[in-house]
Coordinates of C-alpha atoms and ligand atoms in Angstrom, one line a residue:
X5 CA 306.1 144.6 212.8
X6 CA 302.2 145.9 212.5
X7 CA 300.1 145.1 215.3
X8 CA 296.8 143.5 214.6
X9 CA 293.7 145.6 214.6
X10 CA 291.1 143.9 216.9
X11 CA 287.9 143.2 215.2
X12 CA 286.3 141.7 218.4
X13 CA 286.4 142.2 221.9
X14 CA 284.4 140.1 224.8
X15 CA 284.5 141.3 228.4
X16 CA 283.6 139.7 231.6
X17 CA 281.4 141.3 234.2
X18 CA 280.1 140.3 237.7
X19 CA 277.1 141.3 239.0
X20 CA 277.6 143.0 242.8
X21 CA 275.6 142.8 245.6
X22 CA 275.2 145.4 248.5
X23 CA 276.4 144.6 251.9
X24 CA 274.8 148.0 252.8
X25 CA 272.5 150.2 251.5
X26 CA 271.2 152.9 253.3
X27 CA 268.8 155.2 251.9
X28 CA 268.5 159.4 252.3
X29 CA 265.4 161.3 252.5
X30 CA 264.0 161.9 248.7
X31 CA 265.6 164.9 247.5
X32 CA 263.8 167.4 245.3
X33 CA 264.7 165.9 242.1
X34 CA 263.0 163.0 243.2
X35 CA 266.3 160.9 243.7
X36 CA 267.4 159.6 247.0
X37 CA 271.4 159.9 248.4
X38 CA 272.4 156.5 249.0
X39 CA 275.6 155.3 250.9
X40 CA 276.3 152.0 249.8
X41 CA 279.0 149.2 250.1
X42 CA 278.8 147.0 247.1
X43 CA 280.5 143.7 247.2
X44 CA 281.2 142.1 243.3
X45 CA 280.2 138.3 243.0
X46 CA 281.1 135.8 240.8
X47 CA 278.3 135.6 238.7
X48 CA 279.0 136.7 235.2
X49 CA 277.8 138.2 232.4
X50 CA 279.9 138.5 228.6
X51 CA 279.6 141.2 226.8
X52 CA 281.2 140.7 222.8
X53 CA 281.7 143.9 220.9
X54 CA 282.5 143.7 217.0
X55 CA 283.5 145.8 214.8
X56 CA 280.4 145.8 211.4
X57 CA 281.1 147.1 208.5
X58 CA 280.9 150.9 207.4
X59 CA 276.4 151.7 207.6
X60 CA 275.7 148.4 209.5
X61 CA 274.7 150.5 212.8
X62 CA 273.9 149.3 215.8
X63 CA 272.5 145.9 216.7
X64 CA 272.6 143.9 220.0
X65 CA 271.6 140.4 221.0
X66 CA 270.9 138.4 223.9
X67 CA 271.4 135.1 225.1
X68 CA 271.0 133.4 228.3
X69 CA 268.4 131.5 230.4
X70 CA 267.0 134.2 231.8
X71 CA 266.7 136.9 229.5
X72 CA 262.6 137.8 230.0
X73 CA 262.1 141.4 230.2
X74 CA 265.4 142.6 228.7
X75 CA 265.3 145.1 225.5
X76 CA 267.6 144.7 222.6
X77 CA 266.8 148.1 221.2
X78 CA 268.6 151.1 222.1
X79 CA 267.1 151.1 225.6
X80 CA 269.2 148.2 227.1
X81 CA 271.5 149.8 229.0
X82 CA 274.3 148.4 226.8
X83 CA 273.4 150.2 223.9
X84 CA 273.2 153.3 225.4
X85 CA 276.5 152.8 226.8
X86 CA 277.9 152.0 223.1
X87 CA 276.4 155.2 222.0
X88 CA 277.9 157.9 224.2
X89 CA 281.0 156.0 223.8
X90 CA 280.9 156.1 220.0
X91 CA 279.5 160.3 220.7
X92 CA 282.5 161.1 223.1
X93 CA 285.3 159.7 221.1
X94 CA 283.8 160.1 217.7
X95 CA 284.1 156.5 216.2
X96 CA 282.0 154.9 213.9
X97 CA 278.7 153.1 215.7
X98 CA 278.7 150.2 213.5
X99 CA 278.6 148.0 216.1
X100 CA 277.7 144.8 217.0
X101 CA 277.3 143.6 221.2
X102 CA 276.3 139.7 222.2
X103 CA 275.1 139.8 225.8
X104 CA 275.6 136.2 227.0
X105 CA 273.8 137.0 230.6
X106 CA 274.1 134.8 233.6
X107 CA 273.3 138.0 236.4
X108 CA 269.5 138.1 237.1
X109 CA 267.2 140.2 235.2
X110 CA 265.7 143.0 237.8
X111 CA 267.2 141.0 240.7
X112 CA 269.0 144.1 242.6
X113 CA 272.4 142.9 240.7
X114 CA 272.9 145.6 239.1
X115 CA 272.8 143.2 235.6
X116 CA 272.2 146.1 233.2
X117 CA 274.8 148.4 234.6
X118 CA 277.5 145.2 234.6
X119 CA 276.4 145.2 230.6
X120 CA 276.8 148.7 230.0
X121 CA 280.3 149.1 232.4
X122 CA 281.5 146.4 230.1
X123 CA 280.4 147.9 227.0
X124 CA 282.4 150.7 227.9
X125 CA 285.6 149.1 228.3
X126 CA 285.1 146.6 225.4
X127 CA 284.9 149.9 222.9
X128 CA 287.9 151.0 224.7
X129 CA 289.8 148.6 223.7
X130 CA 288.3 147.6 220.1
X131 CA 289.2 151.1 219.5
X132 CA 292.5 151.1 221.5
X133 CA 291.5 154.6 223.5
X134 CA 293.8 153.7 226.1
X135 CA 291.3 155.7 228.3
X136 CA 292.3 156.2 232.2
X137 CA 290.1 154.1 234.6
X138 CA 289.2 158.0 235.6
X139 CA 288.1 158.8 232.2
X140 CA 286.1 155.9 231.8
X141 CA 284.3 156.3 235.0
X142 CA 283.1 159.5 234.2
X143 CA 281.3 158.4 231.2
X144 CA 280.1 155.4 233.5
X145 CA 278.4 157.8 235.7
X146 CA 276.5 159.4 232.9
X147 CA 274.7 156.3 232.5
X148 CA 273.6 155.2 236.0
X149 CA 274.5 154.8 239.7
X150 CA 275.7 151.7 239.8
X151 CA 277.9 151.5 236.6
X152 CA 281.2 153.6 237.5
X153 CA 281.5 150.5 240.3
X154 CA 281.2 147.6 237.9
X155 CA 284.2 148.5 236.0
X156 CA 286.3 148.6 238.7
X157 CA 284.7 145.5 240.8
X158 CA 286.0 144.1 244.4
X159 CA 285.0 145.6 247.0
X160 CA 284.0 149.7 247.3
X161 CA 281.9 152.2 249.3
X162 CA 279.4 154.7 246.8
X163 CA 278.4 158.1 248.2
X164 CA 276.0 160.2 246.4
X165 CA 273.9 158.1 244.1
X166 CA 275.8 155.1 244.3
X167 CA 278.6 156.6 241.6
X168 CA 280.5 158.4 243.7
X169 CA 283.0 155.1 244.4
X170 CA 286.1 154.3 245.7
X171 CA 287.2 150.9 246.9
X172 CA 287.1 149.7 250.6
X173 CA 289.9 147.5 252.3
X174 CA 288.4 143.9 252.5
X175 CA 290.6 140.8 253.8
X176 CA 289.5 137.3 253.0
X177 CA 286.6 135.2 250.8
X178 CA 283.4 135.7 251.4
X179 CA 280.7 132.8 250.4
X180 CA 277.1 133.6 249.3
X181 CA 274.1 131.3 248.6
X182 CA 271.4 133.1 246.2
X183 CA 267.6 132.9 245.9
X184 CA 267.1 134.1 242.9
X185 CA 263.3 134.8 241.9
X186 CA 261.7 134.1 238.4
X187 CA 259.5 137.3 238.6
X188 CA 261.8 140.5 239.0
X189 CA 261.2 144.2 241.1
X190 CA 261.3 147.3 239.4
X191 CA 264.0 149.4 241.5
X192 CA 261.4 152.8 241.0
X193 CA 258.4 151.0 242.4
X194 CA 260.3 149.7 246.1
X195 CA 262.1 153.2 246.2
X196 CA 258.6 154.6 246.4
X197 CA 257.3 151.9 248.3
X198 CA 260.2 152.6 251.2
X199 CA 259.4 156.2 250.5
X200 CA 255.5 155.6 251.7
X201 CA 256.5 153.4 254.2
X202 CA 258.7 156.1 255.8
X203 CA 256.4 158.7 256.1
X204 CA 256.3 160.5 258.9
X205 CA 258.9 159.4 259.9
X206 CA 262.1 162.1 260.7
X207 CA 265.1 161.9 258.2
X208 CA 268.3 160.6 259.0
X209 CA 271.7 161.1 256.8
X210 CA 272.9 157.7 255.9
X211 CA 276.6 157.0 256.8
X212 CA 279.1 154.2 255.9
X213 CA 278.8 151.8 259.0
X214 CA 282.0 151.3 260.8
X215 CA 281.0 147.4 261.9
X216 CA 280.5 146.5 258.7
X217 CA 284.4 148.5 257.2
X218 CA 285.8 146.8 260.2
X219 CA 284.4 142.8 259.8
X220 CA 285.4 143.6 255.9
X221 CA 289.0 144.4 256.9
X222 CA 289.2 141.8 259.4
X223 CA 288.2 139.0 257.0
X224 CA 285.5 138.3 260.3
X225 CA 282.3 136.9 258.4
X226 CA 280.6 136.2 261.5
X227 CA 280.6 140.1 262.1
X228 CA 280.1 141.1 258.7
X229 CA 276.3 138.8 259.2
X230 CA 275.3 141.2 261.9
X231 CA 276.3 143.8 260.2
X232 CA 274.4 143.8 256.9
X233 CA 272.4 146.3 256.4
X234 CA 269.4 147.0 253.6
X235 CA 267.2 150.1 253.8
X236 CA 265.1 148.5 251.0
X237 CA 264.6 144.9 252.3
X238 CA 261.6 146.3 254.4
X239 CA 259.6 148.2 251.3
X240 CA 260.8 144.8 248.9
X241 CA 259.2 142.4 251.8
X242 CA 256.1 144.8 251.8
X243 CA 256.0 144.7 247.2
X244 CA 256.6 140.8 247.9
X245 CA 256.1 138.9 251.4
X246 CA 257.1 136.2 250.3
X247 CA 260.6 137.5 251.0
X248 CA 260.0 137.3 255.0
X249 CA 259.6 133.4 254.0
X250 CA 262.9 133.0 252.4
X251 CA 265.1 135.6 254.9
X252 CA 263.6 132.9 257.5
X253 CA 264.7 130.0 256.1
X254 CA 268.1 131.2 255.6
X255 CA 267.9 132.1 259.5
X256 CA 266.8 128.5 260.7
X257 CA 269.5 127.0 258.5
X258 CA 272.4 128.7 260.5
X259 CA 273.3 131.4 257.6
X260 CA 275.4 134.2 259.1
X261 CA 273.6 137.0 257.6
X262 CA 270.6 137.4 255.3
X263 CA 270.3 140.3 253.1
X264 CA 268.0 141.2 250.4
X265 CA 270.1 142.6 247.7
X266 CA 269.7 146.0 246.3
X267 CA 266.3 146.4 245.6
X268 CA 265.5 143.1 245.1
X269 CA 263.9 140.6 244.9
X270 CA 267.4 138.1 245.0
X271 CA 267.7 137.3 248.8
X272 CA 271.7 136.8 249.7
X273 CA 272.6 134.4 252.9
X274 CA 276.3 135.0 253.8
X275 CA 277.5 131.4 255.0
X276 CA 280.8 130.4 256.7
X277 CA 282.2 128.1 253.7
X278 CA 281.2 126.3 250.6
X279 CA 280.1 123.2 252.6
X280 CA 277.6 125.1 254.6
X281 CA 276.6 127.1 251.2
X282 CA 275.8 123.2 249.4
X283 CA 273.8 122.6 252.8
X284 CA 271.7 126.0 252.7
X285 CA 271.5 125.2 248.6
X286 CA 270.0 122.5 249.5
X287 CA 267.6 123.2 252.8
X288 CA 266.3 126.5 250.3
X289 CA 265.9 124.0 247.3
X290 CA 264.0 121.3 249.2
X291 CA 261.9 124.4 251.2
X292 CA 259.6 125.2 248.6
X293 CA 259.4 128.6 248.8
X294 CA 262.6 129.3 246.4
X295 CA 262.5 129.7 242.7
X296 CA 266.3 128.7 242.0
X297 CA 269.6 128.9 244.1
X298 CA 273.3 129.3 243.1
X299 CA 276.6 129.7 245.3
X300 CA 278.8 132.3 244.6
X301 CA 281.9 134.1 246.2
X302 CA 283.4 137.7 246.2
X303 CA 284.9 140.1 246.1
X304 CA 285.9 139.4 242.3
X305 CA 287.8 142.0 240.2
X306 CA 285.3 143.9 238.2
X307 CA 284.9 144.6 234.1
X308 CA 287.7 142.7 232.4
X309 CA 288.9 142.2 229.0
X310 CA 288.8 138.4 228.4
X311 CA 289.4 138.1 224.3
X312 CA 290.3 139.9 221.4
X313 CA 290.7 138.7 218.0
Ligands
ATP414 P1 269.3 148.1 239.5 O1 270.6 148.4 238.8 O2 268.3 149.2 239.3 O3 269.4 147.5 240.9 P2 268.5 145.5 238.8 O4 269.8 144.9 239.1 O5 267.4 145.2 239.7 O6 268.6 147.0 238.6 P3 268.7 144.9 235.9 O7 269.0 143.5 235.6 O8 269.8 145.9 235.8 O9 268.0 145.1 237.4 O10 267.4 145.4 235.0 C1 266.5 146.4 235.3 C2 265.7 146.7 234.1 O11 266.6 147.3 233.2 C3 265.3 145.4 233.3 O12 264.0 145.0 233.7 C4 265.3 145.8 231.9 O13 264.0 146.3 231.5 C5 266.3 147.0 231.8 N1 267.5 146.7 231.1 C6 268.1 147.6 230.2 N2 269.3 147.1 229.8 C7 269.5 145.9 230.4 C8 270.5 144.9 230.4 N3 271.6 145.0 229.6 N4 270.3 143.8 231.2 C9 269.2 143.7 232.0 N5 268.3 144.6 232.0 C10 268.4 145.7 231.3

Protein backbone atom coordinates (compact mmCIF):
# COMPACT_ATOMS: atom_id res chain seq x y z
CA UNK A 1 0.00 0.00 0.00
CA UNK A 2 1.41 3.79 -0.86
CA UNK A 3 1.19 6.16 1.82
CA UNK A 4 -0.42 9.43 0.99
CA UNK A 5 1.77 12.38 0.42
CA UNK A 6 0.55 15.32 2.73
CA UNK A 7 -0.25 18.36 0.84
CA UNK A 8 -1.19 20.33 4.05
CA UNK A 9 -0.15 20.52 7.45
CA UNK A 10 -1.71 22.88 10.42
CA UNK A 11 0.07 23.05 13.79
CA UNK A 12 -0.97 24.24 17.07
CA UNK A 13 1.13 26.64 19.17
CA UNK A 14 0.77 28.28 22.61
CA UNK A 15 2.03 31.32 23.52
CA UNK A 16 4.28 31.08 27.06
CA UNK A 17 4.59 33.26 29.58
CA UNK A 18 7.72 33.86 32.00
CA UNK A 19 7.38 32.97 35.55
CA UNK A 20 10.98 34.50 35.78
CA UNK A 21 12.96 36.48 33.92
CA UNK A 22 15.96 37.87 35.14
CA UNK A 23 18.17 40.03 33.22
CA UNK A 24 22.35 40.09 32.87
CA UNK A 25 24.31 43.11 32.53
CA UNK A 26 24.40 44.09 28.57
CA UNK A 27 27.12 42.31 27.02
CA UNK A 28 29.30 43.76 24.37
CA UNK A 29 27.30 42.67 21.55
CA UNK A 30 24.58 44.57 22.87
CA UNK A 31 22.47 41.50 24.02
CA UNK A 32 21.70 40.70 27.57
CA UNK A 33 22.12 36.88 29.23
CA UNK A 34 18.84 36.09 30.54
CA UNK A 35 17.78 33.13 32.81
CA UNK A 36 14.32 32.55 32.36
CA UNK A 37 11.54 29.95 33.32
CA UNK A 38 8.89 29.99 30.73
CA UNK A 39 5.60 28.50 31.48
CA UNK A 40 3.37 27.55 27.93
CA UNK A 41 -0.34 28.75 28.22
CA UNK A 42 -3.25 27.79 26.50
CA UNK A 43 -3.63 30.35 24.20
CA UNK A 44 -3.16 29.27 20.63
CA UNK A 45 -2.14 30.14 17.53
CA UNK A 46 -2.47 27.73 13.98
CA UNK A 47 -0.12 27.73 11.75
CA UNK A 48 -1.27 25.85 8.00
CA UNK A 49 1.56 24.98 5.70
CA UNK A 50 0.73 23.83 2.01
CA UNK A 51 2.33 22.60 -0.40
CA UNK A 52 1.92 25.40 -4.02
CA UNK A 53 2.73 24.29 -7.07
CA UNK A 54 6.29 24.30 -8.69
CA UNK A 55 7.28 28.73 -9.08
CA UNK A 56 4.41 29.76 -6.77
CA UNK A 57 7.03 30.89 -3.93
CA UNK A 58 6.32 32.05 -0.89
CA UNK A 59 3.20 33.71 0.39
CA UNK A 60 1.74 34.02 4.00
CA UNK A 61 -1.58 35.19 5.42
CA UNK A 62 -3.04 36.32 8.52
CA UNK A 63 -6.14 36.02 10.25
CA UNK A 64 -7.23 36.85 13.63
CA UNK A 65 -8.65 39.73 15.76
CA UNK A 66 -5.79 41.11 16.56
CA UNK A 67 -3.43 41.02 13.80
CA UNK A 68 -2.37 45.06 13.80
CA UNK A 69 1.31 45.46 13.36
CA UNK A 70 2.10 41.98 12.01
CA UNK A 71 4.07 41.66 8.50
CA UNK A 72 3.09 39.17 5.88
CA UNK A 73 6.22 39.65 3.94
CA UNK A 74 9.28 37.73 4.52
CA UNK A 75 9.94 39.60 7.83
CA UNK A 76 7.24 37.76 9.96
CA UNK A 77 8.97 35.52 11.76
CA UNK A 78 7.19 32.60 10.10
CA UNK A 79 8.50 33.17 6.88
CA UNK A 80 11.79 33.36 7.92
CA UNK A 81 11.42 30.25 9.64
CA UNK A 82 10.01 28.58 6.22
CA UNK A 83 13.08 29.76 4.57
CA UNK A 84 15.98 28.32 6.44
CA UNK A 85 13.98 25.31 6.62
CA UNK A 86 13.44 25.09 2.81
CA UNK A 87 17.71 26.35 2.72
CA UNK A 88 18.80 23.53 5.27
CA UNK A 89 17.01 20.58 3.79
CA UNK A 90 16.98 21.77 0.27
CA UNK A 91 13.16 21.60 -0.65
CA UNK A 92 11.25 23.51 -2.87
CA UNK A 93 9.83 27.09 -1.12
CA UNK A 94 6.65 26.99 -2.82
CA UNK A 95 4.89 27.42 0.13
CA UNK A 96 1.92 28.63 1.35
CA UNK A 97 1.41 29.40 5.63
CA UNK A 98 -2.18 30.74 7.19
CA UNK A 99 -1.50 32.19 10.60
CA UNK A 100 -4.82 31.98 12.37
CA UNK A 101 -3.47 34.04 15.61
CA UNK A 102 -5.11 34.11 18.89
CA UNK A 103 -1.54 35.03 21.05
CA UNK A 104 -1.17 38.89 21.38
CA UNK A 105 0.73 40.90 19.01
CA UNK A 106 3.95 42.41 21.00
CA UNK A 107 2.36 41.27 24.25
CA UNK A 108 5.70 39.50 25.80
CA UNK A 109 4.04 36.02 24.51
CA UNK A 110 6.41 35.23 22.50
CA UNK A 111 3.53 35.16 19.49
CA UNK A 112 5.98 35.46 16.62
CA UNK A 113 8.40 32.83 17.81
CA UNK A 114 5.14 30.29 18.58
CA UNK A 115 4.52 31.03 14.61
CA UNK A 116 7.92 30.40 13.41
CA UNK A 117 8.58 27.18 16.06
CA UNK A 118 5.51 25.88 14.34
CA UNK A 119 6.47 26.62 10.96
CA UNK A 120 9.36 24.53 11.65
CA UNK A 121 7.70 21.52 12.57
CA UNK A 122 4.76 21.89 10.01
CA UNK A 123 7.69 21.72 7.07
CA UNK A 124 8.94 18.79 8.90
CA UNK A 125 6.33 16.94 8.54
CA UNK A 126 4.83 18.21 5.02
CA UNK A 127 8.14 17.06 3.97
CA UNK A 128 8.31 13.91 6.25
CA UNK A 129 12.13 14.94 7.51
CA UNK A 130 11.63 12.94 10.41
CA UNK A 131 13.97 15.50 12.08
CA UNK A 132 15.13 14.83 15.90
CA UNK A 133 13.50 17.36 18.39
CA UNK A 134 17.54 18.07 18.65
CA UNK A 135 17.77 18.89 15.08
CA UNK A 136 14.99 20.92 14.93
CA UNK A 137 15.92 23.00 17.86
CA UNK A 138 19.04 23.98 16.50
CA UNK A 139 17.50 25.54 13.50
CA UNK A 140 14.93 27.07 16.16
CA UNK A 141 17.73 28.84 17.81
CA UNK A 142 18.91 30.46 14.57
CA UNK A 143 15.84 32.38 14.48
CA UNK A 144 15.44 33.85 18.05
CA UNK A 145 15.60 33.26 21.81
CA UNK A 146 12.49 32.26 22.46
CA UNK A 147 11.72 29.78 19.60
CA UNK A 148 13.82 26.45 20.46
CA UNK A 149 11.14 26.59 23.72
CA UNK A 150 7.98 26.85 21.83
CA UNK A 151 8.43 23.61 20.13
CA UNK A 152 8.83 21.76 22.96
CA UNK A 153 6.23 23.66 25.37
CA UNK A 154 5.39 22.79 29.21
CA UNK A 155 7.33 23.96 31.45
CA UNK A 156 11.38 24.78 31.02
CA UNK A 157 14.27 26.92 32.40
CA UNK A 158 16.40 28.99 29.26
CA UNK A 159 20.07 29.94 29.99
CA UNK A 160 21.94 32.05 27.67
CA UNK A 161 19.51 34.11 25.60
CA UNK A 162 16.50 32.35 26.40
CA UNK A 163 17.48 29.26 23.76
CA UNK A 164 19.52 27.44 25.72
CA UNK A 165 16.29 25.20 27.25
CA UNK A 166 15.65 22.24 28.90
CA UNK A 167 12.41 21.43 30.70
CA UNK A 168 11.87 21.94 34.52
CA UNK A 169 9.81 19.40 36.79
CA UNK A 170 6.34 21.16 37.41
CA UNK A 171 3.46 19.21 39.40
CA UNK A 172 -0.08 20.42 39.05
CA UNK A 173 -2.39 23.19 36.98
CA UNK A 174 -1.69 26.46 37.18
CA UNK A 175 -4.64 29.20 36.40
CA UNK A 176 -3.93 32.59 34.85
CA UNK A 177 -6.18 35.67 34.15
CA UNK A 178 -4.69 37.99 31.33
CA UNK A 179 -4.78 41.75 30.67
CA UNK A 180 -4.06 41.92 27.52
CA UNK A 181 -3.43 45.63 26.07
CA UNK A 182 -4.63 46.97 22.54
CA UNK A 183 -1.35 48.98 22.10
CA UNK A 184 1.80 46.59 22.11
CA UNK A 185 5.81 47.18 23.55
CA UNK A 186 8.62 46.72 21.45
CA UNK A 187 10.88 44.17 23.38
CA UNK A 188 14.23 46.47 22.22
CA UNK A 189 12.78 49.71 23.53
CA UNK A 190 12.09 48.16 27.54
CA UNK A 191 15.52 46.30 27.26
CA UNK A 192 17.00 49.71 26.93
CA UNK A 193 14.70 51.30 29.14
CA UNK A 194 15.75 48.66 32.15
CA UNK A 195 19.19 49.17 30.82
CA UNK A 196 18.97 53.19 31.70
CA UNK A 197 17.16 52.49 34.60
CA UNK A 198 20.04 50.31 35.90
CA UNK A 199 22.67 52.54 35.60
CA UNK A 200 24.96 52.77 38.02
CA UNK A 201 23.92 50.30 39.50
CA UNK A 202 26.61 47.03 40.12
CA UNK A 203 25.85 43.92 37.95
CA UNK A 204 24.64 40.80 39.34
CA UNK A 205 24.67 37.26 37.41
CA UNK A 206 21.04 36.10 37.14
CA UNK A 207 20.41 32.60 38.47
CA UNK A 208 17.36 30.10 38.25
CA UNK A 209 15.52 30.86 41.66
CA UNK A 210 15.26 27.79 43.84
CA UNK A 211 11.62 29.14 45.37
CA UNK A 212 10.20 29.37 42.34
CA UNK A 213 11.76 25.27 40.91
CA UNK A 214 10.55 24.28 44.28
CA UNK A 215 6.63 25.79 44.37
CA UNK A 216 6.74 24.39 40.50
CA UNK A 217 7.54 20.88 41.75
CA UNK A 218 5.36 20.99 44.65
CA UNK A 219 2.29 21.93 42.59
CA UNK A 220 2.19 25.01 45.74
CA UNK A 221 0.63 28.07 43.72
CA UNK A 222 0.45 30.02 46.73
CA UNK A 223 4.43 29.94 46.71
CA UNK A 224 4.88 30.06 43.21
CA UNK A 225 2.79 33.99 43.64
CA UNK A 226 5.71 35.16 45.80
CA UNK A 227 7.98 33.82 43.81
CA UNK A 228 7.43 35.41 40.41
CA UNK A 229 9.93 37.27 39.36
CA UNK A 230 10.32 39.96 36.23
CA UNK A 231 13.49 42.03 35.68
CA UNK A 232 11.48 43.92 33.03
CA UNK A 233 8.14 44.73 34.79
CA UNK A 234 10.03 47.86 36.39
CA UNK A 235 11.48 49.40 32.83
CA UNK A 236 7.69 48.20 31.09
CA UNK A 237 5.79 50.18 34.16
CA UNK A 238 8.35 53.17 33.55
CA UNK A 239 7.52 52.85 29.03
CA UNK A 240 3.71 52.53 30.40
CA UNK A 241 2.44 53.44 34.03
CA UNK A 242 -0.44 52.49 33.53
CA UNK A 243 0.79 49.01 34.32
CA UNK A 244 1.27 49.95 38.22
CA UNK A 245 -2.67 50.41 37.83
CA UNK A 246 -3.52 47.01 36.60
CA UNK A 247 -0.64 44.93 38.91
CA UNK A 248 -2.80 46.77 41.69
CA UNK A 249 -5.94 45.68 40.86
CA UNK A 250 -4.98 42.22 40.53
CA UNK A 251 -3.37 42.72 44.16
CA UNK A 252 -6.78 44.09 45.81
CA UNK A 253 -8.70 41.34 44.23
CA UNK A 254 -6.73 38.52 46.09
CA UNK A 255 -4.57 37.26 42.97
CA UNK A 256 -1.68 35.15 44.21
CA UNK A 257 0.87 36.69 42.13
CA UNK A 258 1.05 39.37 39.47
CA UNK A 259 3.51 39.41 36.85
CA UNK A 260 4.07 41.35 33.85
CA UNK A 261 5.00 39.02 31.19
CA UNK A 262 8.07 39.04 29.24
CA UNK A 263 8.51 42.40 28.14
CA UNK A 264 5.22 43.33 28.14
CA UNK A 265 2.82 45.02 28.17
CA UNK A 266 0.15 41.68 28.93
CA UNK A 267 0.02 41.72 32.85
CA UNK A 268 -0.45 37.85 34.21
CA UNK A 269 -2.37 37.39 37.77
CA UNK A 270 -1.81 33.73 38.96
CA UNK A 271 -5.15 32.85 40.83
CA UNK A 272 -5.98 29.71 42.92
CA UNK A 273 -8.81 28.18 40.46
CA UNK A 274 -11.03 28.99 37.64
CA UNK A 275 -13.77 30.47 40.02
CA UNK A 276 -11.41 33.03 41.38
CA UNK A 277 -10.00 33.60 37.70
CA UNK A 278 -14.11 34.46 36.41
CA UNK A 279 -14.09 36.70 39.64
CA UNK A 280 -10.66 38.67 38.79
CA UNK A 281 -12.05 38.58 34.91
CA UNK A 282 -14.55 40.23 36.10
CA UNK A 283 -13.24 42.93 38.94
CA UNK A 284 -10.33 43.82 35.93
CA UNK A 285 -13.31 44.02 33.29
CA UNK A 286 -15.59 46.24 35.37
CA UNK A 287 -12.08 48.35 36.72
CA UNK A 288 -11.70 50.38 33.81
CA UNK A 289 -8.23 50.47 33.46
CA UNK A 290 -8.11 46.95 31.25
CA UNK A 291 -8.29 46.77 27.58
CA UNK A 292 -9.54 42.94 27.40
CA UNK A 293 -9.08 39.83 29.73
CA UNK A 294 -9.03 36.08 29.01
CA UNK A 295 -8.40 32.95 31.44
CA UNK A 296 -5.95 30.60 30.57
CA UNK A 297 -4.11 27.51 32.16
CA UNK A 298 -0.63 25.83 31.76
CA UNK A 299 1.73 24.23 31.37
CA UNK A 300 0.34 22.96 27.88
CA UNK A 301 2.49 20.77 25.53
CA UNK A 302 4.21 22.94 23.06
CA UNK A 303 4.23 22.96 18.86
CA UNK A 304 1.96 20.07 17.80
CA UNK A 305 0.94 18.68 14.62
CA UNK A 306 -2.91 18.86 14.66
CA UNK A 307 -3.89 17.89 10.70
CA UNK A 308 -2.61 16.73 7.65
CA UNK A 309 -4.36 16.05 4.53
P1 LIG B 1 9.11 38.79 22.16
O1 LIG B 1 9.22 37.38 21.60
O2 LIG B 1 10.21 39.68 21.71
O3 LIG B 1 8.78 38.84 23.63
P2 LIG B 1 6.43 39.61 21.80
O4 LIG B 1 5.86 38.35 22.30
O5 LIG B 1 6.31 40.80 22.68
O6 LIG B 1 7.91 39.41 21.39
P3 LIG B 1 5.44 39.21 19.11
O7 LIG B 1 3.98 39.00 19.06
O8 LIG B 1 6.32 38.03 18.89
O9 LIG B 1 5.81 39.99 20.44
O10 LIG B 1 5.76 40.36 18.04
C1 LIG B 1 6.83 41.26 18.10
C2 LIG B 1 6.94 41.91 16.73
O11 LIG B 1 7.43 40.94 15.81
C3 LIG B 1 5.60 42.38 16.13
O12 LIG B 1 5.32 43.70 16.48
C4 LIG B 1 5.80 42.20 14.65
O13 LIG B 1 6.27 43.39 14.06
C5 LIG B 1 6.92 41.16 14.49
N1 LIG B 1 6.49 39.85 13.96
C6 LIG B 1 7.13 39.14 13.04
N2 LIG B 1 6.53 37.96 12.80
C7 LIG B 1 5.45 37.91 13.59
C8 LIG B 1 4.43 36.94 13.80
N3 LIG B 1 4.37 35.77 13.12
N4 LIG B 1 3.49 37.21 14.74
C9 LIG B 1 3.55 38.37 15.45
N5 LIG B 1 4.48 39.32 15.26
C10 LIG B 1 5.43 39.10 14.35
Amino acid sequence: MTQAVASSVVVRVPGKINLQLSVGPKESDGYHGVVTVFQSISLYDDVTVTKEEIGAGLSLDINGDHIHGVPTDESNLAWRAAVLMCQKYELPADLRIEIKKSIPVAGGMAGGSADAAATILAIDALFSLGQTREELHGVAAQLGSDVPFMLSGGTAVGRGRGDQVTSALSRGTYHWVLALSTVGLSTPAVYTECDRLREGMKAVTPQVSDHLLQALLAADPVALGKSLINDLQPAACSLRPALRLILDVGGEYGALGSIVSGSGPTVAFLVSDEDQALDLAVALTSSGVVGSVMRVSGPVPGARVTDVH
